[in-house]
PDB file of C-alpha atoms (C1' of nucleotides) and ligand atoms in Angstrom:
ATOM      1  CA  UNK A   1      -0.932 200.521  56.320  1.00  0.00           C
ATOM      2  CA  UNK A   2      -0.311 204.243  56.402  1.00  0.00           C
ATOM      3  CA  UNK A   3      -1.513 206.895  53.876  1.00  0.00           C
ATOM      4  CA  UNK A   4       1.065 209.261  52.488  1.00  0.00           C
ATOM      5  CA  UNK A   5       0.523 212.975  53.027  1.00  0.00           C
ATOM      6  CA  UNK A   6       0.785 214.043  49.468  1.00  0.00           C
ATOM      7  CA  UNK A   7      -1.565 217.062  50.010  1.00  0.00           C
ATOM      8  CA  UNK A   8      -3.776 218.774  52.585  1.00  0.00           C
ATOM      9  CA  UNK A   9      -7.469 217.948  52.811  1.00  0.00           C
ATOM     10  CA  UNK A  10      -8.489 221.470  53.764  1.00  0.00           C
ATOM     11  CA  UNK A  11      -8.914 222.711  50.273  1.00  0.00           C
ATOM     12  CA  UNK A  12     -11.434 224.609  48.206  1.00  0.00           C
ATOM     13  CA  UNK A  13     -12.981 223.102  45.063  1.00  0.00           C
ATOM     14  CA  UNK A  14     -10.503 224.712  42.701  1.00  0.00           C
ATOM     15  CA  UNK A  15      -7.559 223.395  44.790  1.00  0.00           C
ATOM     16  CA  UNK A  16      -9.137 219.936  44.982  1.00  0.00           C
ATOM     17  CA  UNK A  17      -9.460 219.753  41.153  1.00  0.00           C
ATOM     18  CA  UNK A  18      -5.857 220.959  40.815  1.00  0.00           C
ATOM     19  CA  UNK A  19      -4.624 218.299  43.146  1.00  0.00           C
ATOM     20  CA  UNK A  20      -6.582 215.715  41.090  1.00  0.00           C
ATOM     21  CA  UNK A  21      -5.034 216.767  37.846  1.00  0.00           C
ATOM     22  CA  UNK A  22      -1.603 216.658  39.447  1.00  0.00           C
ATOM     23  CA  UNK A  23      -1.982 213.208  41.056  1.00  0.00           C
ATOM     24  CA  UNK A  24      -3.705 211.607  38.112  1.00  0.00           C
ATOM     25  CA  UNK A  25      -0.425 211.180  36.360  1.00  0.00           C
ATOM     26  CA  UNK A  26       0.827 209.037  39.169  1.00  0.00           C
ATOM     27  CA  UNK A  27      -1.821 206.330  38.814  1.00  0.00           C
ATOM     28  CA  UNK A  28      -0.572 202.956  37.753  1.00  0.00           C
ATOM     29  CA  UNK A  29      -2.791 201.152  35.277  1.00  0.00           C
ATOM     30  CA  UNK A  30      -1.093 197.784  35.336  1.00  0.00           C
ATOM     31  CA  UNK A  31      -1.374 194.745  37.582  1.00  0.00           C
ATOM     32  CA  UNK A  32       1.551 193.090  39.373  1.00  0.00           C
ATOM     33  CA  UNK A  33       2.770 190.032  37.409  1.00  0.00           C
ATOM     34  CA  UNK A  34       1.611 187.848  40.279  1.00  0.00           C
ATOM     35  CA  UNK A  35      -1.982 188.633  41.096  1.00  0.00           C
ATOM     36  CA  UNK A  36      -3.798 185.887  42.899  1.00  0.00           C
ATOM     37  CA  UNK A  37      -5.531 187.766  45.694  1.00  0.00           C
ATOM     38  CA  UNK A  38      -6.325 185.967  48.960  1.00  0.00           C
ATOM     39  CA  UNK A  39      -7.586 188.941  50.873  1.00  0.00           C
ATOM     40  CA  UNK A  40      -9.764 191.869  49.705  1.00  0.00           C
ATOM     41  CA  UNK A  41     -11.022 194.931  51.609  1.00  0.00           C
ATOM     42  CA  UNK A  42     -14.244 196.733  50.850  1.00  0.00           C
ATOM     43  CA  UNK A  43     -14.612 200.357  52.017  1.00  0.00           C
ATOM     44  CA  UNK A  44     -17.496 202.842  52.259  1.00  0.00           C
ATOM     45  CA  UNK A  45     -18.752 205.792  54.200  1.00  0.00           C
ATOM     46  CA  UNK A  46     -22.079 206.216  55.885  1.00  0.00           C
ATOM     47  CA  UNK A  47     -24.335 209.204  55.241  1.00  0.00           C
ATOM     48  CA  UNK A  48     -23.988 211.800  58.013  1.00  0.00           C
ATOM     49  CA  UNK A  49     -26.229 211.384  61.075  1.00  0.00           C
ATOM     50  CA  UNK A  50     -28.236 214.168  62.651  1.00  0.00           C
ATOM     51  CA  UNK A  51     -25.109 215.645  64.115  1.00  0.00           C
ATOM     52  CA  UNK A  52     -23.152 215.575  60.796  1.00  0.00           C
ATOM     53  CA  UNK A  53     -21.059 212.622  61.852  1.00  0.00           C
ATOM     54  CA  UNK A  54     -20.268 209.996  59.337  1.00  0.00           C
ATOM     55  CA  UNK A  55     -18.489 206.688  59.714  1.00  0.00           C
ATOM     56  CA  UNK A  56     -15.894 205.070  57.352  1.00  0.00           C
ATOM     57  CA  UNK A  57     -15.633 201.360  57.197  1.00  0.00           C
ATOM     58  CA  UNK A  58     -13.127 198.815  55.995  1.00  0.00           C
ATOM     59  CA  UNK A  59     -14.035 195.208  55.869  1.00  0.00           C
ATOM     60  CA  UNK A  60     -11.430 192.515  55.052  1.00  0.00           C
ATOM     61  CA  UNK A  61     -12.859 189.381  53.342  1.00  0.00           C
ATOM     62  CA  UNK A  62     -10.956 186.096  52.447  1.00  0.00           C
ATOM     63  CA  UNK A  63     -11.017 184.765  49.024  1.00  0.00           C
ATOM     64  CA  UNK A  64     -12.474 182.780  47.516  1.00  0.00           C
ATOM     65  CA  UNK A  65     -15.029 181.917  50.288  1.00  0.00           C
ATOM     66  CA  UNK A  66     -15.556 185.591  51.317  1.00  0.00           C
ATOM     67  CA  UNK A  67     -15.592 184.951  54.916  1.00  0.00           C
ATOM     68  CA  UNK A  68     -15.187 188.030  57.153  1.00  0.00           C
ATOM     69  CA  UNK A  69     -11.650 188.438  58.506  1.00  0.00           C
ATOM     70  CA  UNK A  70     -11.656 191.926  60.054  1.00  0.00           C
ATOM     71  CA  UNK A  71     -13.982 194.953  60.493  1.00  0.00           C
ATOM     72  CA  UNK A  72     -12.744 198.417  61.320  1.00  0.00           C
ATOM     73  CA  UNK A  73     -14.424 201.855  61.385  1.00  0.00           C
ATOM     74  CA  UNK A  74     -13.574 205.510  62.005  1.00  0.00           C
ATOM     75  CA  UNK A  75     -15.887 208.443  62.657  1.00  0.00           C
ATOM     76  CA  UNK A  76     -15.428 211.945  61.305  1.00  0.00           C
ATOM     77  CA  UNK A  77     -17.419 215.005  60.415  1.00  0.00           C
ATOM     78  CA  UNK A  78     -16.892 215.582  56.719  1.00  0.00           C
ATOM     79  CA  UNK A  79     -15.852 219.058  55.969  1.00  0.00           C
ATOM     80  CA  UNK A  80     -16.607 219.219  52.239  1.00  0.00           C
ATOM     81  CA  UNK A  81     -19.995 218.583  50.875  1.00  0.00           C
ATOM     82  CA  UNK A  82     -20.757 216.048  48.170  1.00  0.00           C
ATOM     83  CA  UNK A  83     -19.819 217.500  44.847  1.00  0.00           C
ATOM     84  CA  UNK A  84     -19.821 215.318  41.705  1.00  0.00           C
ATOM     85  CA  UNK A  85     -16.172 214.853  40.836  1.00  0.00           C
ATOM     86  CA  UNK A  86     -14.899 215.712  44.333  1.00  0.00           C
ATOM     87  CA  UNK A  87     -16.279 212.791  46.242  1.00  0.00           C
ATOM     88  CA  UNK A  88     -12.839 211.651  47.397  1.00  0.00           C
ATOM     89  CA  UNK A  89     -12.289 214.870  49.294  1.00  0.00           C
ATOM     90  CA  UNK A  90     -15.362 214.280  51.307  1.00  0.00           C
ATOM     91  CA  UNK A  91     -15.121 210.526  51.834  1.00  0.00           C
ATOM     92  CA  UNK A  92     -11.404 209.582  51.836  1.00  0.00           C
ATOM     93  CA  UNK A  93     -10.263 210.843  55.261  1.00  0.00           C
ATOM     94  CA  UNK A  94     -12.507 208.590  57.355  1.00  0.00           C
ATOM     95  CA  UNK A  95     -12.170 205.705  54.937  1.00  0.00           C
ATOM     96  CA  UNK A  96      -8.356 205.983  55.171  1.00  0.00           C
ATOM     97  CA  UNK A  97      -8.580 206.184  58.910  1.00  0.00           C
ATOM     98  CA  UNK A  98     -10.511 202.898  58.908  1.00  0.00           C
ATOM     99  CA  UNK A  99      -8.029 201.216  56.583  1.00  0.00           C
ATOM    100  CA  UNK A 100      -5.138 202.341  58.738  1.00  0.00           C
ATOM    101  CA  UNK A 101      -6.707 200.575  61.704  1.00  0.00           C
ATOM    102  CA  UNK A 102      -6.564 197.214  59.877  1.00  0.00           C
ATOM    103  CA  UNK A 103      -4.028 194.722  61.228  1.00  0.00           C
ATOM    104  CA  UNK A 104      -4.634 192.574  58.112  1.00  0.00           C
ATOM    105  CA  UNK A 105      -3.194 193.828  54.939  1.00  0.00           C
ATOM    106  CA  UNK A 106      -5.465 193.092  51.942  1.00  0.00           C
ATOM    107  CA  UNK A 107      -4.090 192.330  48.457  1.00  0.00           C
ATOM    108  CA  UNK A 108      -6.416 194.951  46.994  1.00  0.00           C
ATOM    109  CA  UNK A 109      -9.255 197.291  47.977  1.00  0.00           C
ATOM    110  CA  UNK A 110     -12.696 197.596  46.421  1.00  0.00           C
ATOM    111  CA  UNK A 111     -13.981 201.158  46.688  1.00  0.00           C
ATOM    112  CA  UNK A 112     -17.642 202.367  46.494  1.00  0.00           C
ATOM    113  CA  UNK A 113     -17.176 204.914  43.767  1.00  0.00           C
ATOM    114  CA  UNK A 114     -15.236 205.361  40.508  1.00  0.00           C
ATOM    115  CA  UNK A 115     -11.528 205.206  39.747  1.00  0.00           C
ATOM    116  CA  UNK A 116     -10.449 206.360  36.262  1.00  0.00           C
ATOM    117  CA  UNK A 117     -14.022 206.827  35.185  1.00  0.00           C
ATOM    118  CA  UNK A 118     -13.855 210.383  36.358  1.00  0.00           C
ATOM    119  CA  UNK A 119     -13.708 213.786  34.657  1.00  0.00           C
ATOM    120  CA  UNK A 120     -10.007 214.121  35.518  1.00  0.00           C
ATOM    121  CA  UNK A 121      -9.310 210.442  35.699  1.00  0.00           C
ATOM    122  CA  UNK A 122      -8.875 210.531  39.412  1.00  0.00           C
ATOM    123  CA  UNK A 123     -11.922 209.155  41.256  1.00  0.00           C
ATOM    124  CA  UNK A 124     -11.843 208.108  44.935  1.00  0.00           C
ATOM    125  CA  UNK A 125     -10.555 204.669  44.077  1.00  0.00           C
ATOM    126  CA  UNK A 126      -7.445 206.193  42.413  1.00  0.00           C
ATOM    127  CA  UNK A 127      -7.024 208.605  45.372  1.00  0.00           C
ATOM    128  CA  UNK A 128      -7.158 205.942  48.063  1.00  0.00           C
ATOM    129  CA  UNK A 129      -4.867 203.527  46.108  1.00  0.00           C
ATOM    130  CA  UNK A 130      -2.192 206.260  45.411  1.00  0.00           C
ATOM    131  CA  UNK A 131      -2.082 207.449  49.006  1.00  0.00           C
ATOM    132  CA  UNK A 132      -1.794 203.882  50.413  1.00  0.00           C
ATOM    133  CA  UNK A 133       0.197 202.487  47.516  1.00  0.00           C
ATOM    134  CA  UNK A 134      -2.110 199.443  47.262  1.00  0.00           C
ATOM    135  CA  UNK A 135      -4.077 198.028  44.362  1.00  0.00           C
ATOM    136  CA  UNK A 136      -7.624 199.470  44.233  1.00  0.00           C
ATOM    137  CA  UNK A 137     -10.728 198.955  42.024  1.00  0.00           C
ATOM    138  CA  UNK A 138     -13.531 201.439  41.619  1.00  0.00           C
ATOM    139  CA  UNK A 139     -17.026 200.123  41.763  1.00  0.00           C
ATOM    140  CA  UNK A 140     -20.121 202.306  41.246  1.00  0.00           C
ATOM    141  CA  UNK A 141     -23.910 201.851  40.643  1.00  0.00           C
ATOM    142  CA  UNK A 142     -24.126 204.907  38.396  1.00  0.00           C
ATOM    143  CA  UNK A 143     -22.072 206.521  35.705  1.00  0.00           C
ATOM    144  CA  UNK A 144     -20.266 209.770  36.425  1.00  0.00           C
ATOM    145  CA  UNK A 145     -18.587 209.954  33.085  1.00  0.00           C
ATOM    146  CA  UNK A 146     -18.721 208.019  29.757  1.00  0.00           C
ATOM    147  CA  UNK A 147     -21.246 205.686  28.076  1.00  0.00           C
ATOM    148  CA  UNK A 148     -21.389 202.060  26.957  1.00  0.00           C
ATOM    149  CA  UNK A 149     -23.058 200.008  24.220  1.00  0.00           C
ATOM    150  CA  UNK A 150     -23.769 196.419  23.439  1.00  0.00           C
ATOM    151  CA  UNK A 151     -23.847 194.929  26.938  1.00  0.00           C
ATOM    152  CA  UNK A 152     -25.487 191.482  26.693  1.00  0.00           C
ATOM    153  CA  UNK A 153     -27.844 190.274  29.542  1.00  0.00           C
ATOM    154  CA  UNK A 154     -25.722 187.301  30.643  1.00  0.00           C
ATOM    155  CA  UNK A 155     -23.967 187.299  34.011  1.00  0.00           C
ATOM    156  CA  UNK A 156     -20.310 187.973  33.707  1.00  0.00           C
ATOM    157  CA  UNK A 157     -20.661 189.995  30.523  1.00  0.00           C
ATOM    158  CA  UNK A 158     -19.016 193.453  30.267  1.00  0.00           C
ATOM    159  CA  UNK A 159     -18.595 196.270  27.826  1.00  0.00           C
ATOM    160  CA  UNK A 160     -16.108 199.148  27.781  1.00  0.00           C
ATOM    161  CA  UNK A 161     -17.071 202.406  29.371  1.00  0.00           C
ATOM    162  CA  UNK A 162     -15.899 205.030  26.937  1.00  0.00           C
ATOM    163  CA  UNK A 163     -15.413 208.825  27.279  1.00  0.00           C
ATOM    164  CA  UNK A 164     -14.036 210.745  24.299  1.00  0.00           C
ATOM    165  CA  UNK A 165     -12.793 207.612  22.583  1.00  0.00           C
ATOM    166  CA  UNK A 166     -10.935 206.556  25.684  1.00  0.00           C
ATOM    167  CA  UNK A 167     -11.787 203.405  27.642  1.00  0.00           C
ATOM    168  CA  UNK A 168     -12.126 204.563  31.240  1.00  0.00           C
ATOM    169  CA  UNK A 169     -13.827 201.502  32.726  1.00  0.00           C
ATOM    170  CA  UNK A 170     -16.350 198.688  32.150  1.00  0.00           C
ATOM    171  CA  UNK A 171     -20.049 198.145  32.538  1.00  0.00           C
ATOM    172  CA  UNK A 172     -20.283 194.830  34.201  1.00  0.00           C
ATOM    173  CA  UNK A 173     -23.317 192.496  34.339  1.00  0.00           C
ATOM    174  CA  UNK A 174     -23.008 191.031  37.844  1.00  0.00           C
ATOM    175  CA  UNK A 175     -26.440 189.317  37.666  1.00  0.00           C
ATOM    176  CA  UNK A 176     -28.264 188.178  34.486  1.00  0.00           C
ATOM    177  CA  UNK A 177     -30.979 190.664  33.537  1.00  0.00           C
ATOM    178  CA  UNK A 178     -30.060 193.208  36.214  1.00  0.00           C
ATOM    179  CA  UNK A 179     -28.662 196.634  35.523  1.00  0.00           C
ATOM    180  CA  UNK A 180     -24.835 196.627  35.471  1.00  0.00           C
ATOM    181  CA  UNK A 181     -22.327 198.145  37.727  1.00  0.00           C
ATOM    182  CA  UNK A 182     -19.379 200.247  36.623  1.00  0.00           C
ATOM    183  CA  UNK A 183     -15.910 199.119  37.332  1.00  0.00           C
ATOM    184  CA  UNK A 184     -12.715 201.072  36.724  1.00  0.00           C
ATOM    185  CA  UNK A 185      -9.039 201.053  37.597  1.00  0.00           C
ATOM    186  CA  UNK A 186      -8.214 202.561  40.854  1.00  0.00           C
ATOM    187  CA  UNK A 187      -4.457 201.993  41.164  1.00  0.00           C
ATOM    188  CA  UNK A 188      -1.970 199.215  40.350  1.00  0.00           C
ATOM    189  CA  UNK A 189      -4.352 197.063  38.415  1.00  0.00           C
ATOM    190  CA  UNK A 190      -5.441 196.690  34.785  1.00  0.00           C
ATOM    191  CA  UNK A 191      -9.062 196.760  33.730  1.00  0.00           C
ATOM    192  CA  UNK A 192      -9.430 193.114  32.872  1.00  0.00           C
ATOM    193  CA  UNK A 193      -8.005 192.014  36.159  1.00  0.00           C
ATOM    194  CA  UNK A 194     -10.253 194.553  38.003  1.00  0.00           C
ATOM    195  CA  UNK A 195     -13.347 193.065  36.352  1.00  0.00           C
ATOM    196  CA  UNK A 196     -12.125 189.546  37.221  1.00  0.00           C
ATOM    197  CA  UNK A 197     -11.681 190.528  40.870  1.00  0.00           C
ATOM    198  CA  UNK A 198     -15.113 192.116  41.053  1.00  0.00           C
ATOM    199  CA  UNK A 199     -16.705 189.066  39.591  1.00  0.00           C
ATOM    200  CA  UNK A 200     -14.842 186.939  42.104  1.00  0.00           C
ATOM    201  CA  UNK A 201     -16.555 188.993  44.877  1.00  0.00           C
ATOM    202  CA  UNK A 202     -20.076 188.436  43.482  1.00  0.00           C
ATOM    203  CA  UNK A 203     -22.875 188.229  46.049  1.00  0.00           C
ATOM    204  CA  UNK A 204     -26.696 188.037  45.883  1.00  0.00           C
ATOM    205  CA  UNK A 205     -26.788 191.754  45.149  1.00  0.00           C
ATOM    206  CA  UNK A 206     -25.250 194.018  42.527  1.00  0.00           C
ATOM    207  CA  UNK A 207     -22.348 195.460  44.486  1.00  0.00           C
ATOM    208  CA  UNK A 208     -19.410 193.148  45.470  1.00  0.00           C
ATOM    209  CA  UNK A 209     -19.831 191.597  48.842  1.00  0.00           C
ATOM    210  CA  UNK A 210     -16.893 193.413  50.569  1.00  0.00           C
ATOM    211  CA  UNK A 211     -18.447 196.748  49.563  1.00  0.00           C
ATOM    212  CA  UNK A 212     -21.896 195.603  50.830  1.00  0.00           C
ATOM    213  CA  UNK A 213     -20.348 194.552  54.116  1.00  0.00           C
ATOM    214  CA  UNK A 214     -18.526 197.867  54.428  1.00  0.00           C
ATOM    215  CA  UNK A 215     -21.774 199.662  53.735  1.00  0.00           C
ATOM    216  CA  UNK A 216     -23.330 197.781  56.564  1.00  0.00           C
ATOM    217  CA  UNK A 217     -20.371 198.262  58.889  1.00  0.00           C
ATOM    218  CA  UNK A 218     -20.503 201.964  58.153  1.00  0.00           C
ATOM    219  CA  UNK A 219     -24.191 202.011  58.990  1.00  0.00           C
ATOM    220  CA  UNK A 220     -23.506 200.343  62.324  1.00  0.00           C
ATOM    221  CA  UNK A 221     -25.191 197.176  61.361  1.00  0.00           C
ATOM    222  CA  UNK A 222     -21.988 195.018  61.380  1.00  0.00           C
ATOM    223  CA  UNK A 223     -19.866 195.134  64.570  1.00  0.00           C
ATOM    224  CA  UNK A 224     -16.220 195.880  64.591  1.00  0.00           C
ATOM    225  CA  UNK A 225     -14.200 192.636  64.486  1.00  0.00           C
ATOM    226  CA  UNK A 226     -10.523 191.748  64.990  1.00  0.00           C
ATOM    227  CA  UNK A 227      -8.869 188.947  63.024  1.00  0.00           C
ATOM    228  CA  UNK A 228      -9.227 185.630  64.670  1.00  0.00           C
ATOM    229  CA  UNK A 229     -12.384 186.502  66.594  1.00  0.00           C
ATOM    230  CA  UNK A 230     -14.259 183.519  65.195  1.00  0.00           C
ATOM    231  CA  UNK A 231     -17.619 185.276  64.722  1.00  0.00           C
ATOM    232  CA  UNK A 232     -19.848 184.009  61.925  1.00  0.00           C
ATOM    233  CA  UNK A 233     -22.454 186.614  62.134  1.00  0.00           C
ATOM    234  CA  UNK A 234     -23.367 188.527  59.063  1.00  0.00           C
ATOM    235  CA  UNK A 235     -26.913 189.644  59.849  1.00  0.00           C
ATOM    236  CA  UNK A 236     -29.222 191.138  57.323  1.00  0.00           C
ATOM    237  CA  UNK A 237     -30.570 189.421  54.285  1.00  0.00           C
TER     238      UNK A 237
ATOM    239  C1'  DG B   1     -25.211 229.304  28.345  1.00  0.00           C
ATOM    240  C1'  DC B   2     -27.164 224.450  29.231  1.00  0.00           C
ATOM    241  C1'  DG B   3     -27.254 219.946  30.900  1.00  0.00           C
ATOM    242  C1'  DA B   4     -25.199 216.130  33.339  1.00  0.00           C
ATOM    243  C1'  DC B   5     -23.656 214.971  37.742  1.00  0.00           C
ATOM    244  C1'  DA B   6     -20.085 208.630  41.848  1.00  0.00           C
ATOM    245  C1'  DG B   7     -21.776 208.967  47.119  1.00  0.00           C
TER     246       DG B   7
ATOM    247  C1'  DA C   1     -26.684 208.332  50.624  1.00  0.00           C
ATOM    248  C1'  DT C   2     -30.758 208.559  53.775  1.00  0.00           C
ATOM    249  C1'  DC C   3     -36.320 205.717  54.600  1.00  0.00           C
ATOM    250  C1'  DT C   4     -39.428 200.798  54.428  1.00  0.00           C
ATOM    251  C1'  DT C   5     -43.170 196.195  53.382  1.00  0.00           C
ATOM    252  C1'  DG C   6     -45.771 195.098  50.315  1.00  0.00           C
ATOM    253  C1'  DT C   7     -46.906 195.944  45.813  1.00  0.00           C
ATOM    254  C1'  DC C   8     -46.977 196.814  40.778  1.00  0.00           C
ATOM    255  C1'  DG C   9     -45.235 195.733  36.278  1.00  0.00           C
ATOM    256  C1'  DC C  10     -42.340 193.157  32.816  1.00  0.00           C
TER     257       DC C  10
HETATM  258 MG1   MG D   1     -20.992 204.819  49.616  1.00  0.00          MG
END
DNA sequence: GCGACAG
DNA sequence: ATCTTGTCGC
């Protein structure tokens, strides 16, 4: 799995926004006719340590049992600060590096952050999916753009996330009575399928298990792991 | 001009 | 995002 070099990463904020506007038109909002995923990857980036170093992580999980198949990480010093709307320019490089280390190719990638639910309809999930040409789903705990109404309390319920009369994602009730998460198309998937896939990765917590595992791996709490190494660990509650 | 603002 | 068990409130 190799990321295309569609642009440079050494950009200012104005250039970054322009790149997003240009690439947004390339995002594919439909699923392949055959979409029965057997492997999913979750990705995330750690906060920087005291030296400014951050770690990107990619964890491949088998479906439907969600056993860990592979864990890869990559360290880097983010050049761009966190700016709402420009998250992908900070987090993508080390995350892509971790994904490129995978020897297992997942059927899709769950990203910690939005996809189309973004001011220019090009969140980090779109960015990663477009560069790798792989289906991706954006998954966030908070809204960046849009609003929703009428979400019932039952597990599995969802309501459209709407911005300016456009459906940009879904508020999804992963657990009954718990605040929803926000799911949006990243690349090469439709919204209904994206929601299905997220629900298929349900865990004891709000975020899908592959993302939670990537979060732990990025934090150094889950060891790197090659496919086949029959480890069962999965520390932490 | 002001407020809102993924991780 | 980060830190940290027990505790408070619905
Ligand atoms: Mg994150």
